[in-house]
Amino acid sequence: MIDLKTLTIRKAHEHLKKGDFSARELAENYLAEIEKKNPELNAYLEVFGDVLEQAGAADEKIKNGGGGVLLGIPFATKDNILIKGRRAGAASKILEGYVATYDATVIKKLKEAGAIFLGRANMDEFAMGSSTENSSYGVTKNPHDETRVAGGSSGGSAAAVAADLALAALGSDTGGSIRQPASFCGLVGLKPTYGAVSRFGLMAMGSSLDQIGPLAKTVGDAEIIFNAIRGQDSMDSTTISEKTYSVENLPKKFVIGVPRDFLGEGVDKKVLENFEAGLKKLQQTGAEIRDIELPNIKYSLPVYYIIMPAEISSNLARFDGVKFGAKISGANLLEDYMKTRGQLFGKEACRRIIIGTYVLSAGYYDAYYNRAVAVRKLIADDFKKVFASGVHAIATPTTPSPAFKIGEKTSDPLQMYLADIFTVTANITGLPAISIPSGFAASVDKQLPLGFQLQAPRAREDILFEIGKKFEKI
Amino acid sequence: MANGMIYLMLKLEEIEKLAKLARLEIPAEEKETLRKEVGEILEYLGQIQKLSPKEPPKEAGLVRNVFRDDREPHPSGEFTEALLANAPDKEDGYIKVKKIL
């Protein structure tokens, strides 16, 4: 038996190279864990039938002395990322039966690196949600406490890695969908700079916000995956090159900004205590902690919940029962559309399409959408000013509370939205952000993981990794 | 307050109109819940209207060509079969829809 609990990508790579175990044995160990735990956790929607064949091919390459650090490493991938020839459904009934016709760029890169794909991870339908309770195929449970959510929308990816059903995973993050589940499940989650990773082959949700990123056990693992999937792509015109933003050397001494005014209301006491302890840790590494002001950050959540549904209402127009997926037939073409969309989109998808349609409709466009776009600029300028003043990274908790109970927020969509308060800013501003495990909050009989979030200037993932590694060591 | 009024003014007919624009058939029993939830959310979102009315200038963004070169087309029909396999209705190599006119 391989000790999966303490395994990291780096360690697995060393073992594979030395021949301590084969990629096939590693994959078999993960498949055994999946068989044991997935029926209860519901992290995977599908486990691929050819995992051992993939692993066998990796072993061949290892034997021939080739391959990099990801060769033979077993991944879970979120159900909204396309792998050619395999089902992909974004956990939605409207894509029932859909088979991807091409590889997403991130998949192409991971395939070239020799990674193994174990299966499709559960998620909130079309990545809309903070708990995977909006999946059409049932909630994913938190491995640390099965009465609680794993977070969302990349909840399946997070639960899979946390429960040793995969060594690492890909998720997508539109307003916190990588970082929040990472925080709830005790993992590292990275939302890269807007444009750092190609979205070609990712089902679009909010196109000015979406990024693909890793969920992993350590900062080092997240960095390995990020370096493997990043880069300009002719198939995604929003991708950036290494020259897009100027990048300086890492500073000798880090200055960490803390937006104190933003941390009071509605944040769990245990979360705040844990956050303060995290700041102390950073001080121990020699960093300076500085209070900062971000005057418009309090408008981040309403700005996000206007821009994001506006983009959803447009992006989800393509699901109409004509080109792909499932269809419910009516008396005429209009009825085909109305029935297919009305009956096969889940409640949250319908809610957001309606809100998006509202904020974009004549008469409300200026009051909502246009205003939100203007305020988005104010928020981005606040961050720019802080970074220009010599701050290298901005720290907040990742979430205002530890993982909540399954069902706790399902009847109140607005309460669910408030769970994204600290994460949406990075998507609005396009900044890279990371969530790092920072300890636990004790509930009645369980230890619930908490996360510490850092945001850095655009293209400065290196700052996040550097501080993150120091943070991890203490 | 303006946003409060918007909340009160969100009528069932408005939900119906939005649903029609968005091509969503909402079951009758869900319309009232949706009206209430969307109304509450819009009221919350309305808080950005409290911000100073002086709007910052919108950034037009740098104009640059983001399109790749239109070269090396793939052979005609290369993906037809795989793409059509995903369509719910098809006939003779075409996606089939009900008549429009």
Coordinates of C-alpha atoms in Angstrom, one line a residue:
Chain A
M1 CA 0.0 0.0 0.0
I2 CA 1.2 3.5 -0.9
D3 CA 0.8 6.1 1.9
L4 CA -1.5 8.5 -0.1
K5 CA -2.1 10.7 2.9
T6 CA 1.4 12.2 2.9
L7 CA 2.0 11.9 -0.8
T8 CA 2.7 15.1 -2.9
I9 CA 3.4 15.5 -6.6
R10 CA 7.1 16.1 -5.9
K11 CA 7.3 13.0 -3.7
A12 CA 5.3 10.8 -6.1
H13 CA 7.6 11.9 -8.9
E14 CA 10.7 10.8 -6.9
H15 CA 9.2 7.4 -6.1
L16 CA 8.2 6.8 -9.7
K17 CA 11.6 7.8 -10.9
K18 CA 13.3 5.5 -8.4
G19 CA 10.9 2.7 -9.1
D20 CA 9.5 2.4 -5.6
F21 CA 6.1 2.0 -7.2
S22 CA 4.8 2.2 -10.8
A23 CA 2.3 4.7 -12.2
R24 CA 0.0 1.7 -12.5
E25 CA 0.3 0.9 -8.8
L26 CA -0.2 4.5 -7.9
A27 CA -3.4 4.7 -10.1
E28 CA -4.6 1.4 -8.6
N29 CA -4.3 2.8 -5.1
Y30 CA -6.3 5.8 -6.0
L31 CA -9.0 3.7 -7.8
A32 CA -9.3 1.5 -4.6
E33 CA -9.8 4.6 -2.5
I34 CA -12.4 5.9 -5.0
E35 CA -14.3 2.7 -4.9
K36 CA -14.3 2.8 -1.1
K37 CA -15.1 6.4 -0.5
N38 CA -16.8 7.9 -3.6
P39 CA -20.2 6.4 -3.1
E40 CA -20.5 8.4 0.1
L41 CA -18.7 11.5 -0.8
N42 CA -19.9 11.9 -4.4
A43 CA -16.7 13.7 -5.5
Y44 CA -16.7 12.0 -8.9
L45 CA -19.5 12.0 -11.4
E46 CA -17.6 9.4 -13.5
V47 CA -14.5 7.4 -13.1
F48 CA -12.9 6.8 -16.5
G49 CA -12.6 3.2 -17.6
D50 CA -9.1 3.5 -19.1
V51 CA -7.2 4.8 -16.1
L52 CA -4.9 1.8 -15.9
E53 CA -4.1 2.0 -19.7
Q54 CA -3.2 5.7 -19.2
A55 CA -0.9 4.7 -16.3
G56 CA 0.6 1.9 -18.4
A57 CA 1.6 4.4 -21.0
A58 CA 3.1 6.6 -18.4
D59 CA 5.1 3.6 -17.0
E60 CA 6.5 3.0 -20.5
K61 CA 7.8 6.6 -20.7
I62 CA 9.2 6.4 -17.2
K63 CA 11.0 3.2 -18.2
N64 CA 12.5 4.9 -21.1
G65 CA 13.8 7.6 -18.8
G66 CA 11.6 10.4 -20.2
G67 CA 9.1 12.7 -18.8
G68 CA 8.8 15.5 -16.3
V69 CA 7.4 15.9 -12.8
L70 CA 3.7 15.3 -13.8
L71 CA 4.3 12.0 -15.7
G72 CA 2.1 9.4 -14.1
I73 CA 0.4 11.9 -11.6
P74 CA -3.3 11.1 -11.2
F75 CA -5.7 14.1 -11.5
A76 CA -9.3 14.8 -11.0
T77 CA -10.8 17.3 -13.5
K78 CA -13.8 19.5 -13.1
D79 CA -16.8 18.5 -15.2
N80 CA -16.8 21.8 -17.2
I81 CA -13.3 21.1 -18.7
L82 CA -13.4 19.2 -22.0
I83 CA -11.4 16.0 -22.6
K84 CA -11.8 14.8 -26.2
G85 CA -14.0 11.7 -26.5
R86 CA -15.2 11.8 -22.9
R87 CA -18.5 13.0 -21.4
A88 CA -18.6 16.5 -20.1
G89 CA -21.7 18.0 -18.6
A90 CA -20.9 20.9 -16.1
A91 CA -23.2 18.8 -13.8
S92 CA -26.2 19.9 -15.8
K93 CA -29.1 17.9 -17.2
I94 CA -29.1 20.1 -20.3
L95 CA -25.8 18.5 -21.4
E96 CA -26.9 15.0 -20.7
G97 CA -25.2 12.8 -23.4
Y98 CA -22.7 15.4 -24.5
V99 CA -19.3 14.1 -25.5
A100 CA -16.4 16.5 -25.9
T101 CA -15.1 16.8 -29.4
Y102 CA -11.7 18.4 -28.5
D103 CA -9.2 18.8 -25.7
A104 CA -9.2 21.9 -23.6
T105 CA -5.8 23.6 -23.8
V106 CA -5.1 22.8 -20.2
I107 CA -5.9 19.1 -20.8
K108 CA -3.7 19.1 -23.9
K109 CA -0.8 20.5 -21.8
L110 CA -1.4 18.0 -19.0
K111 CA -1.6 15.1 -21.5
E112 CA 1.7 16.2 -23.0
A113 CA 3.1 16.2 -19.4
G114 CA 1.9 12.6 -19.0
A115 CA -0.7 13.2 -16.3
I116 CA -3.4 10.6 -15.6
F117 CA -7.0 11.5 -15.7
L118 CA -9.0 9.6 -13.1
G119 CA -12.5 11.0 -13.7
R120 CA -14.9 13.9 -13.9
A121 CA -15.4 15.8 -10.6
N122 CA -18.7 17.0 -9.4
M123 CA -19.5 20.7 -9.3
D124 CA -22.4 23.2 -9.0
E125 CA -24.3 23.3 -12.3
F126 CA -22.3 25.4 -14.8
A127 CA -20.1 26.5 -11.8
M128 CA -22.9 28.5 -10.2
G129 CA -22.8 28.0 -6.5
S130 CA -20.7 27.8 -3.4
S131 CA -21.5 24.3 -2.2
T132 CA -22.1 21.8 -5.1
E133 CA -25.7 21.7 -3.9
N134 CA -26.6 23.0 -7.3
S135 CA -25.3 19.9 -9.0
S136 CA -27.9 18.0 -10.9
Y137 CA -26.3 14.8 -9.6
G138 CA -26.3 15.4 -5.8
V139 CA -24.2 17.2 -3.3
T140 CA -20.5 16.5 -2.7
K141 CA -19.8 15.9 1.0
N142 CA -16.9 17.3 2.9
P143 CA -14.3 14.6 3.8
H144 CA -13.6 16.3 7.1
D145 CA -17.3 16.2 8.1
E146 CA -19.8 14.5 5.9
T147 CA -22.7 16.5 7.2
R148 CA -21.1 19.6 5.6
V149 CA -20.6 20.8 2.1
A150 CA -17.2 20.5 0.4
G151 CA -17.7 24.1 -1.0
G152 CA -18.1 25.0 -4.5
S153 CA -18.3 25.3 -7.3
S154 CA -15.2 23.0 -7.6
G155 CA -16.4 20.9 -4.6
G156 CA -15.8 17.6 -6.3
S157 CA -12.3 18.5 -7.2
A158 CA -11.6 19.6 -3.6
A159 CA -13.2 16.6 -1.9
A160 CA -11.3 14.2 -4.3
V161 CA -7.9 15.6 -3.3
A162 CA -8.7 16.0 0.4
A163 CA -10.0 12.4 0.6
D164 CA -7.0 10.9 -1.4
L165 CA -9.2 10.1 -4.4
A166 CA -6.7 12.1 -6.6
L167 CA -3.3 13.6 -6.0
A168 CA -4.3 16.9 -7.5
A169 CA -7.2 18.5 -9.4
L170 CA -8.2 21.2 -11.8
G171 CA -11.0 23.5 -11.0
S172 CA -12.3 26.8 -12.4
D173 CA -12.8 30.0 -10.4
T174 CA -15.2 32.7 -11.4
G175 CA -15.8 34.2 -7.9
G176 CA -13.9 31.9 -5.6
S177 CA -14.8 28.5 -6.9
I178 CA -11.3 27.1 -6.5
R179 CA -10.2 28.9 -3.3
Q180 CA -13.4 28.5 -1.3
P181 CA -13.7 24.7 -1.6
A182 CA -9.9 24.4 -1.1
S183 CA -10.3 26.4 2.1
F184 CA -13.3 24.2 3.2
C185 CA -11.4 21.0 2.5
G186 CA -7.9 22.0 3.8
L187 CA -6.1 22.4 0.5
V188 CA -4.2 24.9 -1.5
G189 CA -6.2 26.6 -4.2
L190 CA -4.9 29.0 -6.8
K191 CA -6.9 31.4 -9.0
P192 CA -4.3 32.6 -11.5
T193 CA -4.1 36.1 -13.0
Y194 CA -6.8 36.8 -15.5
G195 CA -5.4 35.5 -18.8
A196 CA -2.6 33.5 -17.3
V197 CA -4.2 30.2 -18.2
S198 CA -6.1 29.5 -21.4
R199 CA -9.9 28.9 -21.1
F200 CA -10.2 27.2 -24.5
G201 CA -12.3 24.1 -23.7
L202 CA -13.7 25.4 -20.4
M203 CA -17.4 26.0 -20.5
A204 CA -17.8 29.7 -20.2
M205 CA -19.6 31.2 -17.2
G206 CA -18.5 34.8 -16.6
S207 CA -16.0 35.5 -19.4
S208 CA -14.4 38.5 -17.8
L209 CA -13.9 36.6 -14.6
D210 CA -13.3 32.9 -15.3
Q211 CA -9.9 31.2 -14.7
I212 CA -8.8 27.6 -14.5
G213 CA -6.4 26.7 -11.7
P214 CA -5.1 23.9 -9.5
L215 CA -6.3 22.4 -6.2
A216 CA -3.4 20.6 -4.5
K217 CA -2.0 19.6 -1.1
T218 CA 0.9 22.0 -1.0
V219 CA 1.9 25.3 -2.4
G220 CA 4.7 23.6 -4.3
D221 CA 2.3 21.2 -6.0
A222 CA 0.0 24.1 -7.0
E223 CA 3.0 25.8 -8.5
I224 CA 4.0 22.8 -10.5
I225 CA 0.5 22.5 -12.0
F226 CA 0.3 26.2 -12.7
N227 CA 3.6 26.2 -14.6
A228 CA 2.3 23.2 -16.6
I229 CA -1.0 24.8 -17.7
R230 CA -0.1 28.5 -18.0
G231 CA 0.8 30.4 -21.2
Q232 CA -0.5 32.3 -24.1
D233 CA -2.8 30.4 -26.4
S234 CA -4.0 31.4 -29.9
M235 CA -7.3 29.7 -29.1
D236 CA -8.0 32.1 -26.2
S237 CA -7.5 35.8 -27.1
T238 CA -7.6 36.9 -23.5
T239 CA -4.5 35.0 -22.6
I240 CA -1.4 37.1 -21.6
S241 CA 2.2 36.6 -22.6
E242 CA 5.2 36.9 -20.2
K243 CA 5.7 40.4 -21.4
T244 CA 2.1 41.7 -20.8
Y245 CA 2.9 42.8 -17.2
S246 CA 6.2 43.9 -16.0
V247 CA 7.5 41.6 -13.3
E248 CA 10.3 42.6 -10.9
N249 CA 12.5 40.4 -8.7
L250 CA 11.1 39.1 -5.4
P251 CA 11.6 41.5 -2.6
K252 CA 13.9 40.6 0.3
K253 CA 11.2 41.7 2.8
F254 CA 7.5 41.2 2.1
V255 CA 4.9 43.9 3.0
I256 CA 1.5 42.3 3.6
G257 CA -1.5 44.6 3.5
V258 CA -4.6 44.0 5.6
P259 CA -7.9 45.7 4.8
R260 CA -9.1 45.9 8.5
D261 CA -12.3 47.7 7.8
F262 CA -13.4 44.8 5.6
L263 CA -13.0 42.1 8.2
G264 CA -15.6 42.8 10.9
E265 CA -19.2 42.3 10.0
G266 CA -20.5 38.8 9.4
V267 CA -17.2 37.0 9.9
D268 CA -17.1 34.0 12.2
K269 CA -15.1 34.7 15.4
K270 CA -13.0 31.5 14.9
V271 CA -12.1 32.6 11.4
L272 CA -10.9 36.0 12.7
E273 CA -8.8 34.5 15.4
N274 CA -7.3 32.1 12.9
F275 CA -6.6 34.9 10.5
E276 CA -4.8 37.0 13.2
A277 CA -2.7 33.9 14.1
G278 CA -1.9 33.6 10.4
L279 CA -0.7 37.2 10.3
K280 CA 1.6 36.5 13.3
K281 CA 3.1 33.5 11.4
L282 CA 3.9 35.9 8.5
Q283 CA 5.5 38.3 10.9
Q284 CA 7.7 35.4 12.1
T285 CA 8.9 34.9 8.6
G286 CA 10.1 38.5 8.6
A287 CA 7.2 40.1 6.8
E288 CA 5.8 43.5 7.7
I289 CA 2.0 43.6 8.3
R290 CA 0.5 46.9 7.3
D291 CA -3.1 48.2 7.6
I292 CA -4.4 49.3 4.3
E293 CA -7.6 50.9 3.0
L294 CA -9.6 49.7 0.1
P295 CA -12.5 52.2 0.2
N296 CA -14.7 50.5 -2.4
I297 CA -14.1 46.9 -1.6
K298 CA -17.4 46.7 0.2
Y299 CA -19.1 47.0 -3.2
S300 CA -17.3 44.0 -4.6
L301 CA -20.0 41.5 -3.9
P302 CA -22.9 43.5 -5.5
V303 CA -20.6 44.4 -8.5
Y304 CA -19.8 40.7 -8.9
Y305 CA -23.4 39.5 -8.6
I306 CA -24.4 42.0 -11.4
I307 CA -21.6 41.4 -13.9
M308 CA -21.4 37.7 -13.5
P309 CA -25.1 36.9 -14.1
A310 CA -25.1 39.4 -17.0
E311 CA -22.3 37.3 -18.6
I312 CA -24.1 34.1 -17.7
S313 CA -27.3 35.1 -19.4
S314 CA -25.3 35.7 -22.6
N315 CA -23.0 32.6 -22.3
L316 CA -25.8 30.2 -21.5
A317 CA -27.8 31.3 -24.5
R318 CA -25.9 28.6 -26.5
F319 CA -27.7 25.8 -24.6
D320 CA -30.9 25.5 -26.6
G321 CA -31.4 21.9 -27.4
V322 CA -30.2 22.3 -31.0
K323 CA -26.5 21.8 -31.2
F324 CA -25.7 19.5 -28.3
G325 CA -27.0 17.9 -25.1
A326 CA -30.5 17.0 -24.3
K327 CA -33.7 18.4 -25.8
I328 CA -37.3 18.5 -24.8
S329 CA -39.5 18.8 -27.9
G330 CA -42.4 21.3 -28.1
A331 CA -45.0 22.3 -30.8
N332 CA -42.6 24.6 -32.5
L333 CA -39.0 25.9 -32.4
L334 CA -39.7 28.5 -29.8
E335 CA -41.3 25.9 -27.5
D336 CA -38.3 23.6 -28.1
Y337 CA -36.1 26.4 -26.6
M338 CA -38.5 27.3 -23.8
K339 CA -39.0 23.7 -22.6
T340 CA -35.5 22.5 -23.1
R341 CA -34.0 25.5 -21.1
G342 CA -36.8 25.8 -18.6
Q343 CA -36.9 22.2 -17.6
L344 CA -33.3 21.2 -17.9
F345 CA -31.5 24.2 -16.3
G346 CA -31.5 24.0 -12.5
K347 CA -33.1 26.6 -10.3
E348 CA -29.9 28.6 -9.6
A349 CA -29.1 28.7 -13.4
C350 CA -32.6 30.0 -14.1
R351 CA -32.3 32.6 -11.2
R352 CA -29.0 33.9 -12.6
I353 CA -30.2 34.0 -16.2
I354 CA -33.2 36.0 -15.0
I355 CA -31.1 38.4 -13.0
G356 CA -28.6 38.8 -15.8
T357 CA -31.4 39.5 -18.3
Y358 CA -32.9 42.1 -15.9
V359 CA -29.6 44.0 -15.3
L360 CA -29.0 44.1 -19.1
S361 CA -32.5 45.1 -20.0
A362 CA -33.4 48.6 -21.3
G363 CA -34.3 50.8 -18.4
Y364 CA -32.1 49.0 -15.9
Y365 CA -28.9 48.7 -17.9
D366 CA -27.5 52.0 -16.6
A367 CA -28.6 51.6 -13.0
Y368 CA -27.1 48.1 -12.7
Y369 CA -24.8 46.9 -15.4
N370 CA -23.2 50.2 -16.4
R371 CA -22.8 51.2 -12.8
A372 CA -21.3 47.9 -11.8
V373 CA -18.7 48.2 -14.6
A374 CA -17.8 51.7 -13.3
V375 CA -17.5 50.6 -9.7
R376 CA -15.4 47.6 -10.8
K377 CA -12.9 50.1 -12.1
L378 CA -12.9 52.0 -8.8
I379 CA -12.2 48.7 -6.9
A380 CA -9.4 47.8 -9.3
D381 CA -7.9 51.3 -8.9
D382 CA -8.0 50.9 -5.1
F383 CA -5.9 47.7 -5.3
K384 CA -3.5 49.4 -7.8
K385 CA -2.9 52.2 -5.4
V386 CA -2.2 49.9 -2.5
F387 CA 0.3 47.9 -4.5
A388 CA 1.9 51.1 -5.8
S389 CA 2.5 52.2 -2.2
G390 CA 4.9 49.3 -1.6
V391 CA 2.5 46.5 -0.5
H392 CA 3.4 43.1 -2.1
A393 CA 0.3 41.1 -1.2
I394 CA -3.0 41.6 0.5
A395 CA -4.3 39.1 3.1
T396 CA -7.8 38.2 4.1
P397 CA -9.5 35.0 5.3
T398 CA -10.6 33.0 2.3
T399 CA -14.2 32.6 3.6
P400 CA -16.2 34.2 6.4
S401 CA -16.9 30.8 8.0
P402 CA -15.8 27.2 7.9
A403 CA -17.7 24.7 5.8
F404 CA -21.4 25.0 6.4
K405 CA -24.0 22.3 6.9
I406 CA -25.6 20.7 3.8
G407 CA -28.9 22.4 3.3
E408 CA -28.1 25.3 5.6
K409 CA -28.2 28.0 2.9
T410 CA -30.2 26.3 0.1
S411 CA -33.4 28.1 0.9
D412 CA -31.8 31.6 0.9
P413 CA -29.8 32.3 -2.3
L414 CA -28.6 35.7 -1.0
Q415 CA -27.0 34.1 2.1
M416 CA -25.2 31.7 -0.2
Y417 CA -23.8 34.6 -2.2
L418 CA -22.4 36.2 0.9
A419 CA -20.1 33.2 1.4
D420 CA -18.1 34.7 -1.6
I421 CA -17.4 38.0 0.1
F422 CA -13.6 37.7 0.3
T423 CA -12.9 35.8 -2.9
V424 CA -14.8 37.8 -5.6
T425 CA -12.4 40.7 -5.5
A426 CA -9.6 38.8 -7.2
N427 CA -12.0 38.0 -10.1
I428 CA -13.3 41.5 -10.4
T429 CA -9.7 42.9 -10.5
G430 CA -8.1 40.1 -12.4
L431 CA -5.5 39.6 -9.7
P432 CA -4.0 36.2 -8.8
A433 CA -5.1 34.8 -5.4
I434 CA -4.2 31.8 -3.4
S435 CA -5.9 30.1 -0.4
I436 CA -3.5 28.3 1.9
P437 CA -4.6 25.9 4.8
S438 CA -4.2 27.9 8.0
G439 CA -5.5 25.5 10.7
F440 CA -8.9 24.3 11.9
A441 CA -12.0 25.6 13.7
A442 CA -13.4 23.1 16.2
S443 CA -17.1 22.3 15.7
V444 CA -18.9 20.0 18.1
D445 CA -16.9 16.9 17.3
K446 CA -15.0 17.7 14.1
Q447 CA -12.1 19.8 13.1
L448 CA -13.1 22.0 10.2
P449 CA -10.3 23.4 7.9
L450 CA -9.8 27.1 7.4
G451 CA -8.0 29.1 4.7
F452 CA -5.8 32.1 4.5
Q453 CA -6.0 34.1 1.3
L454 CA -3.3 36.2 -0.4
Q455 CA -3.8 38.4 -3.4
A456 CA -0.9 39.9 -5.4
P457 CA -0.4 42.2 -8.4
R458 CA -1.2 40.8 -11.9
A459 CA 1.3 38.1 -13.1
R460 CA 2.8 37.9 -9.6
E461 CA 1.9 34.3 -8.8
D462 CA 5.6 34.0 -7.8
I463 CA 4.9 36.3 -4.8
L464 CA 2.0 34.1 -3.7
F465 CA 4.1 30.9 -4.0
E466 CA 7.0 32.4 -2.1
I467 CA 4.9 33.7 0.8
G468 CA 2.8 30.6 0.7
K469 CA 5.8 28.3 1.1
K470 CA 7.0 30.3 4.1
F471 CA 3.6 30.2 5.6
E472 CA 3.3 26.4 5.2
K473 CA 6.6 25.8 7.0
I474 CA 5.6 27.4 10.3
Chain B
M1 CA -35.2 54.7 -1.7
A2 CA -34.8 53.9 -5.3
N3 CA -33.7 50.3 -5.0
G4 CA -36.4 49.6 -2.4
M5 CA -38.9 50.8 -5.0
I6 CA -37.5 48.5 -7.6
Y7 CA -38.0 45.6 -5.3
L8 CA -41.6 46.5 -4.6
M9 CA -42.2 47.1 -8.2
L10 CA -40.9 43.7 -9.4
K11 CA -44.2 42.2 -10.5
L12 CA -45.0 38.7 -11.6
E13 CA -45.5 40.0 -15.1
E14 CA -41.9 41.2 -15.1
I15 CA -40.6 37.8 -14.2
E16 CA -42.7 36.4 -17.0
K17 CA -41.4 38.9 -19.5
L18 CA -37.8 38.3 -18.4
A19 CA -38.3 34.5 -18.6
K20 CA -39.7 34.9 -22.1
L21 CA -36.7 37.1 -23.2
A22 CA -34.3 34.5 -21.8
R23 CA -36.3 31.6 -23.4
L24 CA -37.1 29.9 -20.1
E25 CA -40.4 28.2 -19.4
I26 CA -40.8 28.6 -15.7
P27 CA -43.5 26.4 -14.1
A28 CA -46.4 28.4 -12.6
E29 CA -45.7 27.3 -9.1
E30 CA -42.1 28.5 -9.2
K31 CA -42.8 32.0 -10.5
E32 CA -43.8 33.5 -7.1
T33 CA -40.7 32.1 -5.4
L34 CA -38.5 33.4 -8.2
R35 CA -40.2 36.9 -8.0
K36 CA -39.4 37.1 -4.3
E37 CA -35.8 35.8 -4.5
V38 CA -34.9 37.9 -7.5
G39 CA -36.5 40.9 -5.8
E40 CA -34.4 40.4 -2.7
I41 CA -31.2 39.9 -4.7
L42 CA -31.9 43.0 -6.8
E43 CA -32.5 45.0 -3.7
Y44 CA -29.1 43.9 -2.3
L45 CA -27.4 44.6 -5.6
G46 CA -29.0 48.1 -5.7
Q47 CA -26.6 49.3 -3.0
I48 CA -24.1 50.2 -5.6
Q49 CA -26.4 53.0 -6.6
K50 CA -25.6 54.6 -3.3
L51 CA -22.1 55.3 -4.5
S52 CA -21.3 58.8 -5.6
P53 CA -23.2 59.5 -8.9
K54 CA -20.0 60.8 -10.5
E55 CA -19.1 57.8 -12.6
P56 CA -15.4 57.3 -13.3
P57 CA -14.4 57.4 -17.0
K58 CA -14.8 54.0 -18.6
E59 CA -11.6 52.5 -19.9
A60 CA -11.9 51.7 -23.6
G61 CA -8.9 49.4 -23.4
L62 CA -6.0 49.2 -25.8
V63 CA -7.1 48.4 -29.3
R64 CA -5.1 45.5 -30.6
N65 CA -5.8 42.6 -32.9
V66 CA -6.7 39.5 -30.8
F67 CA -7.5 37.3 -33.7
R68 CA -5.2 34.6 -34.8
D69 CA -4.2 34.4 -38.5
D70 CA -6.8 32.8 -40.7
R71 CA -4.6 30.2 -42.1
E72 CA -4.2 26.4 -42.4
P73 CA -7.9 25.5 -42.5
H74 CA -8.7 22.0 -41.5
P75 CA -10.0 19.6 -44.2
S76 CA -13.7 20.2 -44.9
G77 CA -15.9 17.8 -43.0
E78 CA -13.1 16.7 -40.6
F79 CA -15.2 17.3 -37.5
T80 CA -18.7 17.0 -39.0
E81 CA -19.4 13.6 -37.7
A82 CA -18.2 14.2 -34.1
L83 CA -20.1 17.4 -33.9
L84 CA -23.3 16.1 -35.4
A85 CA -23.1 13.1 -33.0
N86 CA -23.9 15.6 -30.2
A87 CA -26.9 17.2 -31.9
P88 CA -30.3 15.9 -30.6
D89 CA -31.9 16.0 -34.1
K90 CA -30.1 15.6 -37.4
E91 CA -30.7 14.5 -41.0
D92 CA -28.3 13.9 -44.0
G93 CA -25.3 15.6 -42.3
Y94 CA -27.4 18.6 -41.1
I95 CA -28.7 19.7 -37.7
K96 CA -32.4 19.5 -37.9
V97 CA -34.8 22.2 -36.3
K98 CA -38.5 22.8 -36.6
K99 CA -39.5 25.2 -39.3
I100 CA -39.1 28.9 -38.4
L101 CA -41.6 30.5 -40.8

